[in-house]
Amino acid sequence: MREESMLSAEVPAGRPQGDPFLWIIPLLLAIFGILMIFSLTSHTSLEEYGSPFTLGMKQVHWLLVGIAGMLVMYMIPLSFWKKASGTIWLFSLVLLVLTLIPGIGIKAGGARRWIGFAGLRFQPIEFLNLALAVHLSRLLTTSEKRGLSAFLTITVPVLFLSVIPLLFQPNMGGTILIFTLSMAIHVQSRGWSWPFIAGAAGFPFFFMFIIREGYRLRRYIAFLDPWEQPMDSGFQVIQGLVAFSNGGLFGVGVGKGLQKLNYLPAAHTDYIFATVGEEFGFIGTFFILFFFLLWTIRACSAYKKAEGFRATLIWALTVSVLIPLFINLGGVLKLMPLTGIPLPFISYGGSSLLFMWAKIGLLLRVCREASLP
Amino acid sequence: MLLKRFGGSPWFLVFLFFAVLFWRVASLQLFPDPRVEKQSRRQYWSRVPVSTNRGSILDANGNALALSIPSSSFFLDPAFWDPSNGPKLRNILPDSIVATISSAMPGRFFWLARKVDEETAAKIRTLNLKGIYEISEKKRLYPNRSLLSHVLGFCDVDDRGLSGIEMVWDKVLFSPPGIKILAKESSGRTLDISRHSDEGIPAGPGSVRLTIDSRIQFIVEKRLDEGIAEHGAKWGSIVCMDPETGAIVAMASWPSFDPNVRENLTNMKRIANNSTGRTYEPGSTFKPIVLGIAIEKGSVRGSESFNCPYRIKVADGHISEASNRSYGRLSVSEILIKSSNTGMAQIGLRVKPFDMYHGVREWGFSKPLEVELNGVEDGLLATPEQWRGVVPSNISIGQGLAVTPLHLANAMAAIANGGFLLRPFIVSEVKDSTGRIIYKGERKLVREVLSPKTASWLSSIMKESVKSGTGKMARLPYVSIAGKTGTAQVAEKGEYKKGKWVSSFAGFWPEENPDYVMLVVIGEPSKGKYYGGDVAAPVFRRIVEDMFQTGLFACIGWGG
């Protein structure tokens, strides 16, 4: 795809450019997400804010901010990231630590995952996700180290430092996300062996992590058998399944879903995929998955044209979108325990949307530079 | 290692994850766990069937006799209900329900009160108790209360017809319940999203139009009530028909009931339609039919005369005059005018039992009537093999057989219309939901039971009976009425009881070209008077008067 992009003014004529599908597909998903949010929140928005459109309009604003973020990222040359990735990564860690400090960090639902400034709330994990992807990609591609030494001196320290504040938040979903992302980048750069072993070793650790906290254990038990306590710990899991079941093949119709009537907690955020399943049926969920798959295929083909740092970065950015997708859908579809990770591009929430678009902007920039001589 | 060789690149794993997600989402959406489906069915109270618009029943002029109106129902969700609030509903709801809801309850759904009146609804609403929810559904209303209640019948609380037209035409009138998708929030409030479910309901049910004229029905019921009260009777019935077509224009039964009041509907005595579901011995009102049979069979000529003593012996029994006197020699027509029992017994004896039996059955007695109502009795008539002793002469005077008022009124119509026995009908038109006519009640000839000559001869005798005979109390100066009184004894356990009578009057008017035929039956009067001419004939006359004053038929002058 070498057609005129919206950023043509930035790029000298005749030069190869990024694949427009890489941003068109997320844009379609985000627009669909906004329509869903309007439908899902009209009821609660009306009661809480006096207008049925409040949450939907907020998401529209966040989408515009996100697209602006994408443009900014697209304009920044890769050489900047090569120089500054470490600083940015450390900065993201500082923000993450700030969530733990009372007064700056905002506690919600038993965990400190937010920081607030100027009336805005922000999840630094989203920032870390991007910063770590860039930084680890750079470290691994610039280092000559191989095998265990590369693993132990590059990947593990970056991962370890990133995960510590998350463990204090606490944020199991975020921990899994960062762990998986680090391993995925290492795999692309140095092969499967050590991440595979680390994964196997990390499992008991992960299990301990679950058992330590009551709510996490409940979630885990709810995952194993939600019918044990269908009105209590199993409620959300079951209601998610009910939403899919209600939807069937064609769905119950736009706005006619019943699960959003407070049956399905987080219907417009973490569980938005289930409500799509209810209102649009398998047709709807199939197309969402299909769009993500299509986007992945485009990213994969861009990856194949790139080399070195650029290839690793394309891979890292792609999986930094896909891992939240898999963790979210895995939880909603009861393939794994629930975690509080939103569905990329679609779920309601500003931080996620902004940084997802930032990744798209960087991805487009890498693709553009990758096709340069 | 293994994965590297297998997939060649880490992208392989990503696509594998996608494959798993596609498979999983397809299986969850298309083949859900039965437990999940069960949960879904349970949690919104989604399968709450509520009554929708049941079809209307109209009278001949299109006035609604039964229709559906919006009303409020209340239900309770035990999951949100505090049983200690139960006593607050005392004096609003029945005690049994208050008792039930005052202790812990299982489940998620309990009907508290269905289709309540606005006053009760307002009371429940103002209490504003948690766990009680209101939904609107359609309620059956009979705007004229007890008018025509036996014919219309009634429905159960789910709007299925249980009796009368409501039952017989339930297929047309019934509208499937709307499945209210009642949404409950976790906060316990309801959300009215029934707009969506209403849209799915098909175009609405059909309608049934009756041949009943509710103005005549009103007059008939009012006068029947009066007559019953005046004579302290136990039961009564009036059937009024159009003799030309067989259409039933009024059908009343006493005791009556108001189908809007559910407590009435369990009283079997009240809800029984005496016009079709009760048989009685017709007595002298049956004599014109016997005379008609005798004339048509050639057993008797109109010019003959009979000696009519006070009492004659027939086989093992006696036939005696009701008036306790001897009439001497009477012509055939005088026998009918004076209603001589001994005269009629002699005429009846001229007809062979087998001919009489078939003659009576040819007039439609002891046979199904095919009218569009439920619970229509055939009547009773013993087969000729069982006619021993006094039985044939008893039948000649209308005793020893049982008929429904509708059977007799229908037979009277054949005398009025020149000899044509018609099928009686009460439904004139049935439309389905699309407005297409799917049934039409029409004149249907069953048999010619009289020659026109015999019919007009009988008619003129009956006119004379009103003018100067037993039916004098039915006489009116401005319209010629033909009629016959009846005073029948009531048999109980094979014996005729002393002092138990059924007084009746059957007639039609104007005699020259009858518009209406009507039978008035007053069962077991208890205040002294019991002759049909004294008890039933005045009721008949008052009805004709009222109908005349209402302008329901044109006046044809009469010289008497």
PDB file of C-alpha atoms in Angstrom, chain B residues 187-288:
ATOM      1  CA  SER B 187     -29.847  -2.010  42.452  1.00  0.00           C
ATOM      2  CA  GLY B 188     -33.236  -3.694  42.403  1.00  0.00           C
ATOM      3  CA  ARG B 189     -35.116  -1.160  40.331  1.00  0.00           C
ATOM      4  CA  THR B 190     -36.991  -2.170  37.230  1.00  0.00           C
ATOM      5  CA  LEU B 191     -36.396  -0.672  33.899  1.00  0.00           C
ATOM      6  CA  ASP B 192     -39.261  -0.560  31.458  1.00  0.00           C
ATOM      7  CA  ILE B 193     -37.866  -1.905  28.277  1.00  0.00           C
ATOM      8  CA  SER B 194     -41.107  -3.564  27.255  1.00  0.00           C
ATOM      9  CA  ARG B 195     -41.359  -1.237  24.287  1.00  0.00           C
ATOM     10  CA  HIS B 196     -39.128  -3.635  22.445  1.00  0.00           C
ATOM     11  CA  SER B 197     -41.085  -6.711  23.324  1.00  0.00           C
ATOM     12  CA  ASP B 198     -44.390  -5.140  22.368  1.00  0.00           C
ATOM     13  CA  GLU B 199     -43.241  -4.666  18.826  1.00  0.00           C
ATOM     14  CA  GLY B 200     -42.972  -8.375  18.334  1.00  0.00           C
ATOM     15  CA  ILE B 201     -46.633  -9.037  18.942  1.00  0.00           C
ATOM     16  CA  PRO B 202     -48.558  -9.903  15.806  1.00  0.00           C
ATOM     17  CA  ALA B 203     -51.197  -7.553  14.454  1.00  0.00           C
ATOM     18  CA  GLY B 204     -53.661  -8.309  17.221  1.00  0.00           C
ATOM     19  CA  PRO B 205     -56.417 -10.808  17.484  1.00  0.00           C
ATOM     20  CA  GLY B 206     -59.654 -11.129  15.641  1.00  0.00           C
ATOM     21  CA  SER B 207     -63.124 -10.050  16.688  1.00  0.00           C
ATOM     22  CA  VAL B 208     -66.480 -11.727  17.112  1.00  0.00           C
ATOM     23  CA  ARG B 209     -69.703  -9.946  16.261  1.00  0.00           C
ATOM     24  CA  LEU B 210     -72.856 -11.396  17.724  1.00  0.00           C
ATOM     25  CA  THR B 211     -76.414 -11.317  16.480  1.00  0.00           C
ATOM     26  CA  ILE B 212     -77.386  -9.997  19.922  1.00  0.00           C
ATOM     27  CA  ASP B 213     -78.928  -6.536  20.005  1.00  0.00           C
ATOM     28  CA  SER B 214     -77.739  -5.208  23.321  1.00  0.00           C
ATOM     29  CA  ARG B 215     -80.736  -2.862  23.584  1.00  0.00           C
ATOM     30  CA  ILE B 216     -83.119  -5.814  23.444  1.00  0.00           C
ATOM     31  CA  GLN B 217     -80.813  -7.785  25.693  1.00  0.00           C
ATOM     32  CA  PHE B 218     -80.954  -4.983  28.224  1.00  0.00           C
ATOM     33  CA  ILE B 219     -84.761  -4.840  28.165  1.00  0.00           C
ATOM     34  CA  VAL B 220     -85.059  -8.607  28.369  1.00  0.00           C
ATOM     35  CA  GLU B 221     -82.683  -8.899  31.322  1.00  0.00           C
ATOM     36  CA  LYS B 222     -84.329  -6.073  33.196  1.00  0.00           C
ATOM     37  CA  ARG B 223     -87.801  -7.514  32.768  1.00  0.00           C
ATOM     38  CA  LEU B 224     -86.618 -11.021  33.585  1.00  0.00           C
ATOM     39  CA  ASP B 225     -85.050  -9.769  36.828  1.00  0.00           C
ATOM     40  CA  GLU B 226     -88.286  -8.027  37.729  1.00  0.00           C
ATOM     41  CA  GLY B 227     -90.389 -11.069  36.929  1.00  0.00           C
ATOM     42  CA  ILE B 228     -88.129 -13.329  38.963  1.00  0.00           C
ATOM     43  CA  ALA B 229     -88.254 -10.939  41.918  1.00  0.00           C
ATOM     44  CA  GLU B 230     -92.002 -10.471  41.642  1.00  0.00           C
ATOM     45  CA  HIS B 231     -92.696 -14.187  41.791  1.00  0.00           C
ATOM     46  CA  GLY B 232     -89.804 -15.303  43.981  1.00  0.00           C
ATOM     47  CA  ALA B 233     -88.645 -17.665  41.282  1.00  0.00           C
ATOM     48  CA  LYS B 234     -85.550 -19.818  41.439  1.00  0.00           C
ATOM     49  CA  TRP B 235     -84.413 -19.499  37.878  1.00  0.00           C
ATOM     50  CA  GLY B 236     -85.361 -17.965  34.609  1.00  0.00           C
ATOM     51  CA  SER B 237     -84.519 -17.706  30.980  1.00  0.00           C
ATOM     52  CA  ILE B 238     -85.544 -15.645  28.009  1.00  0.00           C
ATOM     53  CA  VAL B 239     -84.595 -16.308  24.427  1.00  0.00           C
ATOM     54  CA  CYS B 240     -85.523 -13.868  21.705  1.00  0.00           C
ATOM     55  CA  MET B 241     -84.865 -14.673  18.071  1.00  0.00           C
ATOM     56  CA  ASP B 242     -85.414 -13.397  14.587  1.00  0.00           C
ATOM     57  CA  PRO B 243     -87.753 -16.048  13.175  1.00  0.00           C
ATOM     58  CA  GLU B 244     -86.801 -15.285   9.577  1.00  0.00           C
ATOM     59  CA  THR B 245     -83.113 -16.096  10.012  1.00  0.00           C
ATOM     60  CA  GLY B 246     -82.724 -17.997  13.264  1.00  0.00           C
ATOM     61  CA  ALA B 247     -80.500 -15.249  14.662  1.00  0.00           C
ATOM     62  CA  ILE B 248     -80.639 -14.955  18.428  1.00  0.00           C
ATOM     63  CA  VAL B 249     -81.212 -11.293  19.292  1.00  0.00           C
ATOM     64  CA  ALA B 250     -81.328 -11.708  23.066  1.00  0.00           C
ATOM     65  CA  MET B 251     -80.584 -14.499  25.463  1.00  0.00           C
ATOM     66  CA  ALA B 252     -80.923 -13.989  29.175  1.00  0.00           C
ATOM     67  CA  SER B 253     -80.466 -16.301  32.102  1.00  0.00           C
ATOM     68  CA  TRP B 254     -81.157 -15.786  35.763  1.00  0.00           C
ATOM     69  CA  PRO B 255     -79.375 -15.918  38.192  1.00  0.00           C
ATOM     70  CA  SER B 256     -76.837 -13.724  36.532  1.00  0.00           C
ATOM     71  CA  PHE B 257     -73.321 -12.556  37.320  1.00  0.00           C
ATOM     72  CA  ASP B 258     -70.904  -9.744  36.620  1.00  0.00           C
ATOM     73  CA  PRO B 259     -67.917 -11.306  34.831  1.00  0.00           C
ATOM     74  CA  ASN B 260     -65.746  -8.354  35.871  1.00  0.00           C
ATOM     75  CA  VAL B 261     -65.794  -9.615  39.438  1.00  0.00           C
ATOM     76  CA  ARG B 262     -63.641 -12.692  39.596  1.00  0.00           C
ATOM     77  CA  GLU B 263     -65.179 -14.045  42.789  1.00  0.00           C
ATOM     78  CA  ASN B 264     -68.459 -14.544  40.907  1.00  0.00           C
ATOM     79  CA  LEU B 265     -66.906 -16.922  38.465  1.00  0.00           C
ATOM     80  CA  THR B 266     -66.749 -19.883  40.784  1.00  0.00           C
ATOM     81  CA  ASN B 267     -70.487 -19.854  41.491  1.00  0.00           C
ATOM     82  CA  MET B 268     -71.651 -22.606  39.171  1.00  0.00           C
ATOM     83  CA  LYS B 269     -75.335 -21.758  39.648  1.00  0.00           C
ATOM     84  CA  ARG B 270     -74.793 -18.202  38.511  1.00  0.00           C
ATOM     85  CA  ILE B 271     -72.555 -18.873  35.577  1.00  0.00           C
ATOM     86  CA  ALA B 272     -74.763 -21.628  34.131  1.00  0.00           C
ATOM     87  CA  ASN B 273     -76.635 -20.459  31.063  1.00  0.00           C
ATOM     88  CA  ASN B 274     -80.199 -21.594  31.697  1.00  0.00           C
ATOM     89  CA  SER B 275     -81.192 -20.781  28.115  1.00  0.00           C
ATOM     90  CA  THR B 276     -79.000 -23.490  26.698  1.00  0.00           C
ATOM     91  CA  GLY B 277     -77.649 -25.539  29.551  1.00  0.00           C
ATOM     92  CA  ARG B 278     -80.801 -26.261  31.489  1.00  0.00           C
ATOM     93  CA  THR B 279     -83.588 -28.572  30.421  1.00  0.00           C
ATOM     94  CA  TYR B 280     -87.115 -28.415  31.712  1.00  0.00           C
ATOM     95  CA  GLU B 281     -90.473 -29.872  30.827  1.00  0.00           C
ATOM     96  CA  PRO B 282     -92.079 -27.303  28.532  1.00  0.00           C
ATOM     97  CA  GLY B 283     -95.701 -27.997  29.410  1.00  0.00           C
ATOM     98  CA  SER B 284     -98.395 -26.353  27.346  1.00  0.00           C
ATOM     99  CA  THR B 285     -95.983 -24.232  25.301  1.00  0.00           C
ATOM    100  CA  PHE B 286     -95.221 -27.528  23.607  1.00  0.00           C
ATOM    101  CA  LYS B 287     -98.828 -28.076  22.511  1.00  0.00           C
ATOM    102  CA  PRO B 288     -98.666 -26.054  19.256  1.00  0.00           C
TER     103      PRO B 288
END
